[in-house]
Coordinates of C-alpha atoms and ligand atoms in Angstrom, one line a residue:
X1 CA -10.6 -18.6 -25.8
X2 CA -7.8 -15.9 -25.3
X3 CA -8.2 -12.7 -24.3
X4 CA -6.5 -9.5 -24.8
X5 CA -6.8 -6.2 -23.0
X6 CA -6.7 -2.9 -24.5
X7 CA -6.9 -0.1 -22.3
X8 CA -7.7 3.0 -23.8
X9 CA -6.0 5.7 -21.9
X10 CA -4.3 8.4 -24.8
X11 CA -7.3 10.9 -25.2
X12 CA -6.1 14.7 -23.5
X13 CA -8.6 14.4 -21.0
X14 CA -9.5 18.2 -22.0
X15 CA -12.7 18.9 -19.2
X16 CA -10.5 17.9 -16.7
X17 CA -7.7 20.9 -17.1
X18 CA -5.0 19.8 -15.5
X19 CA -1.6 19.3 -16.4
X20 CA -1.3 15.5 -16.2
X21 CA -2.8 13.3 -17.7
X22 CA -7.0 12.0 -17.1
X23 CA -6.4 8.8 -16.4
X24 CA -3.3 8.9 -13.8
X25 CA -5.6 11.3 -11.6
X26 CA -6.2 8.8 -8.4
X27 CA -9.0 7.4 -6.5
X28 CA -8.7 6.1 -3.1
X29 CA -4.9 6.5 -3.8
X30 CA -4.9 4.4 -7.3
X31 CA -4.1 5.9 -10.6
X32 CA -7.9 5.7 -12.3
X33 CA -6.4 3.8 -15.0
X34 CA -5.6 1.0 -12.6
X35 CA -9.7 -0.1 -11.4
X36 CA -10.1 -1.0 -15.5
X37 CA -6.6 -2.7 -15.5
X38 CA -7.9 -4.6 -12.6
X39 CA -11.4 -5.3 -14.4
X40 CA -9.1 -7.2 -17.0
X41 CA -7.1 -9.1 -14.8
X42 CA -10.4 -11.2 -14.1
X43 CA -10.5 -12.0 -17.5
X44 CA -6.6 -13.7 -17.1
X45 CA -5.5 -11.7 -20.6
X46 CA -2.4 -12.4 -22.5
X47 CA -1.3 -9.2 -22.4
X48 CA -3.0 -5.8 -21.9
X49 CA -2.3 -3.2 -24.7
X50 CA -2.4 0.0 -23.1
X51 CA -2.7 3.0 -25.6
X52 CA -0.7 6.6 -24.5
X53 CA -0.5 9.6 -26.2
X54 CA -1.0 12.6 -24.3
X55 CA 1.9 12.9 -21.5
X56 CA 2.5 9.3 -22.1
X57 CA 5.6 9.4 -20.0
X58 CA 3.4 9.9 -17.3
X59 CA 1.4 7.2 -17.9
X60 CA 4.0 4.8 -18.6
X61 CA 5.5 5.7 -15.4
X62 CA 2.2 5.2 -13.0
X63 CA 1.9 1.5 -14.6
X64 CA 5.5 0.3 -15.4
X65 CA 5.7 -2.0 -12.6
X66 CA 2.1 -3.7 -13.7
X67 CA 2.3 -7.6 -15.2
X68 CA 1.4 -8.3 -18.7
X69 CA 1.0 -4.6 -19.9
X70 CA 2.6 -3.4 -23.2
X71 CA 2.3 0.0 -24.6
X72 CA 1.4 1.3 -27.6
X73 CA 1.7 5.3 -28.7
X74 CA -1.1 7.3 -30.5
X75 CA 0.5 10.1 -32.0
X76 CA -2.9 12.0 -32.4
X77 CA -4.2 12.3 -28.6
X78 CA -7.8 13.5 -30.7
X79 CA -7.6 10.9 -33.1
X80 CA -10.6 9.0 -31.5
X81 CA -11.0 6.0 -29.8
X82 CA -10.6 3.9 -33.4
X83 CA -7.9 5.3 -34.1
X84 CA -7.1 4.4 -30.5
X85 CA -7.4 0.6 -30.7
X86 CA -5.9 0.4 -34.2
X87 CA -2.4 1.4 -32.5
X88 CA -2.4 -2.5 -30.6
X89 CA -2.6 -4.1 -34.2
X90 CA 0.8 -5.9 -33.8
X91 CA -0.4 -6.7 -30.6
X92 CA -4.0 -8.3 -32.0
X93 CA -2.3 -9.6 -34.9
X94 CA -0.3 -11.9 -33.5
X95 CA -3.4 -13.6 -31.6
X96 CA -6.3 -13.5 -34.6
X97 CA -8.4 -16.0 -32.8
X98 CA -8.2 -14.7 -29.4
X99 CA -11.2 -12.2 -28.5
X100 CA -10.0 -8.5 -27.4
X101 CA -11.9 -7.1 -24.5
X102 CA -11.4 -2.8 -24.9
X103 CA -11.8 -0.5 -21.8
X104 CA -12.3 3.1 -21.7
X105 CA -8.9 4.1 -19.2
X106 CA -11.5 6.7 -18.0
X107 CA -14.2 4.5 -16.5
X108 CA -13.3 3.1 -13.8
X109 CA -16.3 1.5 -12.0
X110 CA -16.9 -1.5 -13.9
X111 CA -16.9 -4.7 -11.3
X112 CA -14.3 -7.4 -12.5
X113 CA -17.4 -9.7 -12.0
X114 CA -19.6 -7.7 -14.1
X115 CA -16.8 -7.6 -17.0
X116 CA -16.4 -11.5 -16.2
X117 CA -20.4 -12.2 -16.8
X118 CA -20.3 -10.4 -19.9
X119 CA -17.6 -11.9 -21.4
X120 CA -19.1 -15.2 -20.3
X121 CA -22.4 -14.4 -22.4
X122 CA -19.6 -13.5 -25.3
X123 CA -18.8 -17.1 -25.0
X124 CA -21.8 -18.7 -24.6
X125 CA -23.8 -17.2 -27.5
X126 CA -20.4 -17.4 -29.6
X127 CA -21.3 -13.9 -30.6
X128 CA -19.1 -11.8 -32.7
X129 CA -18.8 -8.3 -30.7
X130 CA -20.8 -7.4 -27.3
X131 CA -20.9 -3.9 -25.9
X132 CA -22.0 -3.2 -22.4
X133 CA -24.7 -0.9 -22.1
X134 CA -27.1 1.0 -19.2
X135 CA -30.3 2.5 -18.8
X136 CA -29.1 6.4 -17.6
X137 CA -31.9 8.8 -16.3
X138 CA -29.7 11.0 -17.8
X139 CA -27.9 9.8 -21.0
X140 CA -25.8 13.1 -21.8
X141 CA -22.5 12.9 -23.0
X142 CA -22.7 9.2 -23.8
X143 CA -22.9 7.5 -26.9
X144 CA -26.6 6.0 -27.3
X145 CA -27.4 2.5 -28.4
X146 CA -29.2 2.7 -31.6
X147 CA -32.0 -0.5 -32.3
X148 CA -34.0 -2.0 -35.1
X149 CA -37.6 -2.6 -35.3
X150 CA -37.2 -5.9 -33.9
X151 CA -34.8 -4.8 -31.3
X152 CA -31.4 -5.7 -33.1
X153 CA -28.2 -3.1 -32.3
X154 CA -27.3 -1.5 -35.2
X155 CA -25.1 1.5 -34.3
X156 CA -23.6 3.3 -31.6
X157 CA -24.2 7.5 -32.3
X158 CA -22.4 10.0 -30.3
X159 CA -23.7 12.8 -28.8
X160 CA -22.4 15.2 -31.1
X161 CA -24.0 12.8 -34.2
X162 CA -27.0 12.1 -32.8
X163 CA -30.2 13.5 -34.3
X164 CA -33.0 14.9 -31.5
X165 CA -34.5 11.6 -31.8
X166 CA -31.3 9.6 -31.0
X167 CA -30.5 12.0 -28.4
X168 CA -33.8 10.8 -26.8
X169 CA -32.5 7.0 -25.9
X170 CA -31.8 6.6 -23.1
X171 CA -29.5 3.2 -23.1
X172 CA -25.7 4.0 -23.4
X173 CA -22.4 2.7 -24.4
X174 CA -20.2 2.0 -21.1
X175 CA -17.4 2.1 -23.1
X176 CA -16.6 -1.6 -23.0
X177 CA -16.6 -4.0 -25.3
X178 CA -15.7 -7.5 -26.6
X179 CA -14.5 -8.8 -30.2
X180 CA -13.9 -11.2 -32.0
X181 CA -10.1 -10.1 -32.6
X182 CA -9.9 -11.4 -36.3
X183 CA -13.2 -9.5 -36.9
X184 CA -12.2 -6.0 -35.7
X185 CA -9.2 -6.4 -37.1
X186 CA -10.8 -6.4 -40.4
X187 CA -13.3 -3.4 -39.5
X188 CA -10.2 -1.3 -38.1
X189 CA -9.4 -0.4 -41.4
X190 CA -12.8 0.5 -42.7
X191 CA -13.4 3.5 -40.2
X192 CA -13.9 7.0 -41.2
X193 CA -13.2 10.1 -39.5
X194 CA -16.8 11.5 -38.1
X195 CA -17.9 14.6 -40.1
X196 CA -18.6 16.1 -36.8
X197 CA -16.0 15.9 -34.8
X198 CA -13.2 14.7 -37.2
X199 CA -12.5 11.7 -34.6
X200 CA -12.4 8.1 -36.0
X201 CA -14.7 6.3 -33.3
X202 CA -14.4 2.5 -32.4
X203 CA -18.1 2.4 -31.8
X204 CA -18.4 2.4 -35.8
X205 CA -16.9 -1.2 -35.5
X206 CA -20.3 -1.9 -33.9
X207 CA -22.4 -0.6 -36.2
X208 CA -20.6 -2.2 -39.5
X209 CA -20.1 -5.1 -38.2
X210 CA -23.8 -5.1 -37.2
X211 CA -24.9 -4.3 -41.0
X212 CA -23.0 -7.0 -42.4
X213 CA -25.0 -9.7 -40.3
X214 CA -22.7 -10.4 -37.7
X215 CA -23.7 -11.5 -34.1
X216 CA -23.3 -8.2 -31.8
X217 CA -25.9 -8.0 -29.0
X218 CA -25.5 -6.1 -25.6
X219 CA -24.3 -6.8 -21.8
X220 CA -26.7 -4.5 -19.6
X221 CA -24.6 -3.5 -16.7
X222 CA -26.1 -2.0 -13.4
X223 CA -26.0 2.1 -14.3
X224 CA -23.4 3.1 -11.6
X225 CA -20.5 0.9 -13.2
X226 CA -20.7 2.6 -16.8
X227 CA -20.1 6.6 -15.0
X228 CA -17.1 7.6 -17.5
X229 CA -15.2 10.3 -15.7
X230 CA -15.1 13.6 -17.9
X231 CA -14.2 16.2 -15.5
X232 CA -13.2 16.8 -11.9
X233 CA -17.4 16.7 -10.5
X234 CA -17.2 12.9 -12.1
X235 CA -13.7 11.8 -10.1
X236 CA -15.7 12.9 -6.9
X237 CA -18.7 10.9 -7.9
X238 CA -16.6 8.0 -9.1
X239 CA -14.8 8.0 -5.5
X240 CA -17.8 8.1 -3.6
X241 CA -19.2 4.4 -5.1
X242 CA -15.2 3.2 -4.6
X243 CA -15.2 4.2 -1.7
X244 CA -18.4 2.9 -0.2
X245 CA -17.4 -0.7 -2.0
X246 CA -14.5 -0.7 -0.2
X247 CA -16.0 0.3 3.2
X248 CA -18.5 -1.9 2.4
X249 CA -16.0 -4.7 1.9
X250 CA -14.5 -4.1 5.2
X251 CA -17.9 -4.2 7.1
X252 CA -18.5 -7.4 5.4
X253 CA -15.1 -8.6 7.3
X254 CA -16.0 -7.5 10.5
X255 CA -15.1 -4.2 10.8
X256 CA -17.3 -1.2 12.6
X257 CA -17.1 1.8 10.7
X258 CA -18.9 4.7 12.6
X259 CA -20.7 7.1 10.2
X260 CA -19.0 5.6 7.3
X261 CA -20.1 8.5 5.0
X262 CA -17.1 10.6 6.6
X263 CA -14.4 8.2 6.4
X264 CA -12.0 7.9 3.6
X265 CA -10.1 4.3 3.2
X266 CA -7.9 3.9 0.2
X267 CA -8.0 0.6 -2.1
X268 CA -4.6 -0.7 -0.7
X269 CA -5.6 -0.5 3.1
X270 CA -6.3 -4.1 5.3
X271 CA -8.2 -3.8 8.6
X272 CA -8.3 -6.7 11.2
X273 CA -11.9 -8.2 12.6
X274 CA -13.7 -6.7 15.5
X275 CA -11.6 -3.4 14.8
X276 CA -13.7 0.3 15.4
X277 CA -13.2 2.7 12.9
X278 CA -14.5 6.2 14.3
X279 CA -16.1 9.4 12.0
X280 CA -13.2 10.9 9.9
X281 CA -10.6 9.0 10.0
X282 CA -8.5 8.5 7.1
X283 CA -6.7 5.5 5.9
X284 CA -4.2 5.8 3.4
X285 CA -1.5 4.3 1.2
X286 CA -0.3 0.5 2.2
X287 CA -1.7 0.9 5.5
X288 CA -2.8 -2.7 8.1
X289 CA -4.4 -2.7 10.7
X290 CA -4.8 -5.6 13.0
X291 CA -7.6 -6.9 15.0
X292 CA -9.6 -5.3 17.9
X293 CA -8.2 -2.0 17.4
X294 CA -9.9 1.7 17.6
X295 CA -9.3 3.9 15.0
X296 CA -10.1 7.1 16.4
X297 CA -11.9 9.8 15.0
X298 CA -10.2 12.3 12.9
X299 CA -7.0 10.3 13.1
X300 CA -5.1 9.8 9.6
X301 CA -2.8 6.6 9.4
X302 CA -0.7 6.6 6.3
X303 CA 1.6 3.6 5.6
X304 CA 0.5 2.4 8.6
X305 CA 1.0 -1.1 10.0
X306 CA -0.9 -1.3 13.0
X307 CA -0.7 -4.7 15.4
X308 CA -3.6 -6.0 17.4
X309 CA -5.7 -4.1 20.2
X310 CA -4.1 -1.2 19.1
X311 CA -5.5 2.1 20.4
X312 CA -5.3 5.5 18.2
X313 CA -6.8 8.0 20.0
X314 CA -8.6 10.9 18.2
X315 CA -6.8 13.2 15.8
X316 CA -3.5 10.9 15.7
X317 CA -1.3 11.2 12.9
X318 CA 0.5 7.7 11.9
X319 CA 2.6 7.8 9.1
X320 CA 5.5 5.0 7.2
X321 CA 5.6 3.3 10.5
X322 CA 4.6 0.3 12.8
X323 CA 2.6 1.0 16.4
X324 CA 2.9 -2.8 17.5
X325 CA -0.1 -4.7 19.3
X326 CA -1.3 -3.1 22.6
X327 CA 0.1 0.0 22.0
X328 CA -2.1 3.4 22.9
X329 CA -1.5 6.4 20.5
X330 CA -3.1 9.7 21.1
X331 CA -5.0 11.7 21.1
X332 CA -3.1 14.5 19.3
X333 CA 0.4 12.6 18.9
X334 CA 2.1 12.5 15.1
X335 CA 4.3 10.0 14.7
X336 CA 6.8 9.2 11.5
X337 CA 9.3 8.3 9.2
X338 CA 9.8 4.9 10.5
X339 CA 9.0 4.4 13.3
X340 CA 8.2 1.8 16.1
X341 CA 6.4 1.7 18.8
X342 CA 6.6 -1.7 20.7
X343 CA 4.4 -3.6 22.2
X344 CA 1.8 -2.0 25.0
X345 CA 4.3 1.5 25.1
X346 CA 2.2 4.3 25.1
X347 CA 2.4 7.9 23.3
X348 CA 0.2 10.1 24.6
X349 CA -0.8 13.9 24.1
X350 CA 1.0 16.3 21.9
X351 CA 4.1 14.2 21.3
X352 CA 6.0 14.1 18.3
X353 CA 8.2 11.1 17.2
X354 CA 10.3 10.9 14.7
X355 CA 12.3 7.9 13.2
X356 CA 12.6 6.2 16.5
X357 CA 12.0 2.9 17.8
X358 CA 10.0 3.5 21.4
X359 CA 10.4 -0.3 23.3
X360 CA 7.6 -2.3 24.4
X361 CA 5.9 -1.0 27.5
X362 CA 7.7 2.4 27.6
X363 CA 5.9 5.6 27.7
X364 CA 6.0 9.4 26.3
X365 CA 2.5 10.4 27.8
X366 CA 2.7 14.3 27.5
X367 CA 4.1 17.2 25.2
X368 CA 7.7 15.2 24.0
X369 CA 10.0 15.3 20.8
X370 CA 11.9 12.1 20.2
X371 CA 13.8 12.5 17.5
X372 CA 16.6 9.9 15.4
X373 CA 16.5 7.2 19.2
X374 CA 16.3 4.4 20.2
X375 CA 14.6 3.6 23.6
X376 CA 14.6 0.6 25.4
X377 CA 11.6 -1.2 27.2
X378 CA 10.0 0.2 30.1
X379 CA 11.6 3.4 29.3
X380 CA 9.7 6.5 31.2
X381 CA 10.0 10.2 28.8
X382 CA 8.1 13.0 31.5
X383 CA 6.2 15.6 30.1
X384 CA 8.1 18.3 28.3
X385 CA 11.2 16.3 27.4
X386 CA 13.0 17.0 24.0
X387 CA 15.5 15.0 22.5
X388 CA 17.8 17.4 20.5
X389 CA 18.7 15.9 17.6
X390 CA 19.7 18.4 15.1
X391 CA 22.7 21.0 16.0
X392 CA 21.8 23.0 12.7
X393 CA 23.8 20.8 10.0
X394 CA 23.6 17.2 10.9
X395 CA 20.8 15.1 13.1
X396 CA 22.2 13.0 15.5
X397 CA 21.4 9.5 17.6
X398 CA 20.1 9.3 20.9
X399 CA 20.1 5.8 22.6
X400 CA 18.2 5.1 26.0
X401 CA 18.7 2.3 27.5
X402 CA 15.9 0.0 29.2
X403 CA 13.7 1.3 32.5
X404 CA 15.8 4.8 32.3
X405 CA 13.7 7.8 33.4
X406 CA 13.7 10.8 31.8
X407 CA 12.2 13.6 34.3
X408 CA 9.7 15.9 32.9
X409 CA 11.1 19.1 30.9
X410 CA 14.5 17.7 30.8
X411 CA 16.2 18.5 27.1
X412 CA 19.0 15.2 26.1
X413 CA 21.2 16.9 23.3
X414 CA 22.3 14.3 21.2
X415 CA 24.6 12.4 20.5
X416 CA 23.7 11.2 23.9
X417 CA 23.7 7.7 25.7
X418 CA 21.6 7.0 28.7
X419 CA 22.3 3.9 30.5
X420 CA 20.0 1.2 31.7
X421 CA 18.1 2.4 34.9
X422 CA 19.8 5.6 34.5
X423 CA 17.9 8.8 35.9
X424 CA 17.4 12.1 34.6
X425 CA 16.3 14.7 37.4
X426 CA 13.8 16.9 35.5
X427 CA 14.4 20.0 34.1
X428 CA 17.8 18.8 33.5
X429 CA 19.8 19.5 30.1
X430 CA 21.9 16.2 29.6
X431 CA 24.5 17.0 26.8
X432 CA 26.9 13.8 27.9
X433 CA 26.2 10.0 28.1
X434 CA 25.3 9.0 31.6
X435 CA 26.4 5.4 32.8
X436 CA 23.6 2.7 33.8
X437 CA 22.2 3.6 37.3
X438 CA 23.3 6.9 37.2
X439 CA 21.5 9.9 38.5
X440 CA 22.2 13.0 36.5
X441 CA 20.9 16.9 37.7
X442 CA 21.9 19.8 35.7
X443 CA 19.5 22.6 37.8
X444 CA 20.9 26.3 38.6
X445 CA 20.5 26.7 42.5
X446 CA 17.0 27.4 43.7
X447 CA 16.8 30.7 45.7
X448 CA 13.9 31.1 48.0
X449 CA 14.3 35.3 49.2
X450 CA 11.0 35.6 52.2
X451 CA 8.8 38.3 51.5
X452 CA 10.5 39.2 48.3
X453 CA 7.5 38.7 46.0
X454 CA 7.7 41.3 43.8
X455 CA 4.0 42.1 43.3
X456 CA 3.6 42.9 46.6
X457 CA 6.3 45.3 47.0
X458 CA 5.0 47.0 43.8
X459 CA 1.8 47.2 46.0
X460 CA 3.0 48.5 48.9
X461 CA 4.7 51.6 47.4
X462 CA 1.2 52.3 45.7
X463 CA -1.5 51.3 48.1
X464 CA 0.7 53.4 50.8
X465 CA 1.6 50.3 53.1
X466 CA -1.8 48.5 53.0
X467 CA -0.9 44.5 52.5
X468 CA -3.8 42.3 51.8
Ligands
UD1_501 C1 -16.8 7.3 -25.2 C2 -17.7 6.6 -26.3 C3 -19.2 6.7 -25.9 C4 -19.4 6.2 -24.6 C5 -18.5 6.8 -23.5 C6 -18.6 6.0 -22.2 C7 -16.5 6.6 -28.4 C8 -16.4 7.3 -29.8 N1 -17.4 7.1 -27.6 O1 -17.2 8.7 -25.3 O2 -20.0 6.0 -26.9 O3 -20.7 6.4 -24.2 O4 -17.1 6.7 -24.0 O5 -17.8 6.7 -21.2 O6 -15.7 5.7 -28.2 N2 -9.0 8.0 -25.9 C9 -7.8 7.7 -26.5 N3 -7.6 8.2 -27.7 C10 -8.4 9.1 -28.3 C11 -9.6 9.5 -27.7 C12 -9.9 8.9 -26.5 O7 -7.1 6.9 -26.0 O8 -8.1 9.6 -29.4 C13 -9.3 7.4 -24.6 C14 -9.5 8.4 -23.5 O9 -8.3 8.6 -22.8 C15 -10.5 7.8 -22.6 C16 -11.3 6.9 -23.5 O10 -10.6 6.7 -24.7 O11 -10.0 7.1 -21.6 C17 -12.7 7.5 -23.9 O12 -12.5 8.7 -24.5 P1 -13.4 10.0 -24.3 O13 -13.0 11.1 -25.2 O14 -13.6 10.3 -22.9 O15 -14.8 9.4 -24.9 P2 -16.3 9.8 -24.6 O16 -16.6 11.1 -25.3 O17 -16.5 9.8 -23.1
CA502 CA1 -15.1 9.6 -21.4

C-alpha cells in the first residue's frame, strides 16, 4: 500500500514563548520537526505533506532542502489539528487508496521502527485507522483514549473536554496515527469545532469513524516515545532520551564514552571504533571522528573531521576544520575556520590557529597565533610567536616553507615568506621574506652594565651602605 506523510507542524507553539516557531527549535543540533520527518522516511512515503502556518517562512526554510516534502499553509495557526490535516486534501486526493500516516511536528521521540511496527499491524489486520497510544503515570495534557465495555476505542477526549472520569485514564493519544486515506477524507468534512476550545481536532476522525463500525484499534508504543513537547522543560526532557540513543548508538559501535551523562553528541556526528570520549565533551554539527582517538574532556569539536589516533587534549576547541590522523591537539588550543593540521603535527598549549594549514609533523607547542598561513612539514613555531596577519584593514598570507624554525617570541608580519630551512633567531620581528637557509636576527644590542642592578642601588642609599 502507499503511504503518505503529513507532518503537522502550523500550531503557534504558544507555552513555548519564543519568537520562532515550536517545531524548528533543535535537538542535538536538528530542527525538532526533522526526528518525525525521519520516523516517515521508514515508511518510504510518496510525499510528506508538511502543514505551516505560524512563521511558516521559517519553517519552510529549516526543511527546504528535505526529499519528498510539499507544503501546505493553514491560515488559522489555532484552527486545530483537523483543520490541520484537511489543508493536504489535494495532496490525499490524488492517492485515495494509499493509507496517510499523520505526525504531530511536536513529538519527536517516536522510533522509525516503532512507527514501522505499527503501520505493519495497520496492514496486517487491514484495519481502517490505528492510533498509537501509551500508558502515562501521568496523562496530563494529553488526549485520553476513551473504550467500550468490551474494550473497543470509541473516542479520543481532550483534556480540556474531558469529564473527571475521562480525565482519570490513563492511556493517551501519541499523536500519531494511520488511515485509510479515502476514509479520512470522507470524515474531514464532518468535523466540528469543539465547544471548548473552538479548535476542530483530528482525533474526532477517530471517534466517528469508530461509531460507524469501522476497524480502528490502537498501537501501544513504549511511554518515552509519545512525550509531545509543549514548552521549553519538555525540549530538555526530549533531548535527554535523543541524546542517550545516540550515545548509546555510539557505544554499541565501539566507542568509550566516560560518564556519558555529561557529554553532548549531536545527531549528525560519526565516531571511529576504539575512540575515548572523556566527561564534557561536546560534539557538534557534521563533526567525524576517526578511530583510536581521545576526545578529551571539556573539549568542544564543531564541524570537526578528525583522522585516526588523533589526540584532543582537554578543553580543545575544534571548529570547520580537519586535525589529520596522529595529530596531538591541546590541551587549551582553539583552532578554526578551516583549518588543517597534518598528519602527526602537534598544537599544543594556548595556541590559536586560524585558517591555516599546519604540515604533517610540524609543531606550535606553546602560546602561538597563526593566522591566514601556510606551513610546511616539519616546521618548528617556539613559544610566543605571532603571525601578524591583519594591518587594521586587510588580513594578509604568511607562507613557511618546510623544516623552517621560528624562535620563540619572534612576531612574522605578514605578507611574509620564510624559506625552506630558513631560521628565525627568537625574539625577532621579521617584516620581509627571508630566502631558504637563511638566518634572520632582528634584536636591539644587549647591554650588560656590572653592578648596575637597580634594586640594589635603591638599597644602598636607604640601608646606609649595607649590601646583602
Ligand atoms: C495533541 C492531541 C492529543 C495528543 C497530543 C500528543 C489533538 C486535538 N490533540 O494535543 O490528543 O494526546 O497531541 O502530543 O490533536 N498543529 C497545527 N495546527 C493547529 C494546531 C496544531 O499544525 O491548528 C500542530 C502543532 O504545531 C503541533 C501538533 O499539531 O505540532 C499538535 O498540536 P498541539 O496543539 O501541541 O496539540 P496537543 O494539545 O499537544
Ligand atoms: Ca503538543
Amino acid at each position: 500500500m502507499e503511504v503518505l506523510g503529513v507532518i503537522l507542524a502550523a500550531g503557534k507553539g504558544t507555552r513555548f514563548k519564543s519568537e520562532r516557531p515550536k517545531v524548528v527549535h533543535r535537538l542535538l543540533g536538528k530542527p525538532m520537526v526533522f526526528y518525525p520527518y525521519r520516523a516517515l522516511l521508514a515508511l518510504d512515503p510518496i510525499k510528506v505533506a508538511v502543514i505551516v502556518g505560524h512563521r511558516a517562512e521559517v519553517v519552510k526554510e529549516e526543511l527546504g532542502n528535505y526529499p519528498k516534502v510539499e507544503f501546505f499553509y493553514q491560515e488559522n495557526p489555532k484552527g486545530g489539528t483537523g483543520d490541520a490535516v484537511s489543508k493536504a486534501r489535494p495532496l490525499l486526493e490524488r492517492y485515495p487508496d494509499s493509507a496517510t500516516v499523520v505526525l504531530n511536528g511536536d513529538s519527536p521521540l517516536l522510533r522509525p521502527e516503532t512507527l514501522k511496527a505499527g503501520f505493519e499491524r495497520f496492514l496486517k489486520e487491514n484495519l481502517d485507522a490505528l492510533i498509537f497510544t501509551a500508558e502515562l503515570e501521568d496523562p496530563t495534557g494529553y488526549g485520553r483514549i476513551v473504550r467500550d465495555g468490551s474494550g473497543r476505542v470509541v473516542a479520543v477526549v481532550e483534556e480540556k473536554d474531558a469529564t473527571e472520569e475521562e480525565r482519570r485514564i490513563k492511556e493517551v493519544n501519541g499523536g500519531f496515527y494511520v488511515f485509510k486515506t479515502d476514509l479520512l477524507l470522507e470524515v474531514l468534512k464532518e468535523l466540528k469545532p469543539s465547544p471548548a476550545t473552538g479548535e476542530v481536532y483530528l482525533t474526532d476522525a477517530v471517534k466517528i469513524l469508530a461509531e460507524r463500525g469501522f476497524k480502528v484499534d490502537t498501537y501501544r508504543a513504549p511511554f518515552e516515545e509519545l512525550l509531545g513537547v509543549n514548552d521549553r522543560v519538555q525540549l530538555a526532557e526530549a533531548e535527554k532520551v535523543l541524546l542517550r540513543r545516540k550515545i548509546e548508538s555510539l557505544q554499541r559501535e565501539g566507542v568509550t564514552v566516560r560518564l556519558p551523562e555529561t557529554v553532548y553528541v549531536e545527531w549528525d556526528a560519526v565516531v571511529g571504533r576504539d575512540t575515548e570520549i572523556e566527561p564534557h565533551a561536546v560534539l557538534r554539527g557534521n563533526t567525524s571522528v576517526g578511530k583510536n582517538c581521545v576526545i578529551g574532556a571539556g573539549s568542544v569539536l564543531e564541524n570537526a573531521k578528525v583522522g585516526d589516533g588523533v589526540r584532543i587534549l582537554p578543553y580543545s576547541f575544534v571548529s570547520d576544520s580537519e586535525v589529520k590522523s596522529g595529530a596531538v591537539v591541546g590541551p587549551f588550543a582553539r583552532i578554526r575556520n578551516g583549518c588543517v593540521v597534518g598528519e602527526g603535527a602537534e598544537v599544543g598549549n594556548f595556541v590559536e590557529m586560524k585558517a591555516t594549514a599546519f604540515g604533517g609533523g610540524s609543531k606550535a607547542k606553546h602560546l602561538a597565533y597563526l593566522g591566514d598561513a601556510t606551513v610546511g612539514e616539519g616546521v618548528n613555531v617556539g613559544a610566543g610567536v605571532v603571525f601578524a596577519n591583519y594591518d587594521g584593514v586587510e588580513k594578509h598570507p604568511t607562507k613557511v616553507g618546510d623544516r623552517a624554525f621560528i624562535g620563540s617570541n619572534s612576531l612574522i608580519i605578514a605578507p611574509c615568506e620564510l624559506g625552506e630551512w630558513s631560521f628565525v633567531a627568537g625574539g625577532s620581528v621579521v617584516n620581509r621574506s627571508v630566502p631558504p637557509r637563511a638566518l634572520a636576527v632582528s634584536r636591539p644590542e644587549l647591554k650588560i652594565l656590572e653592578n648596575k642592578n637597580p634594586i640594589l642601588k635603591k638599597r644602598k642609599k636607604s640601608d646606609k651602605g649595607s649590601n646583602p
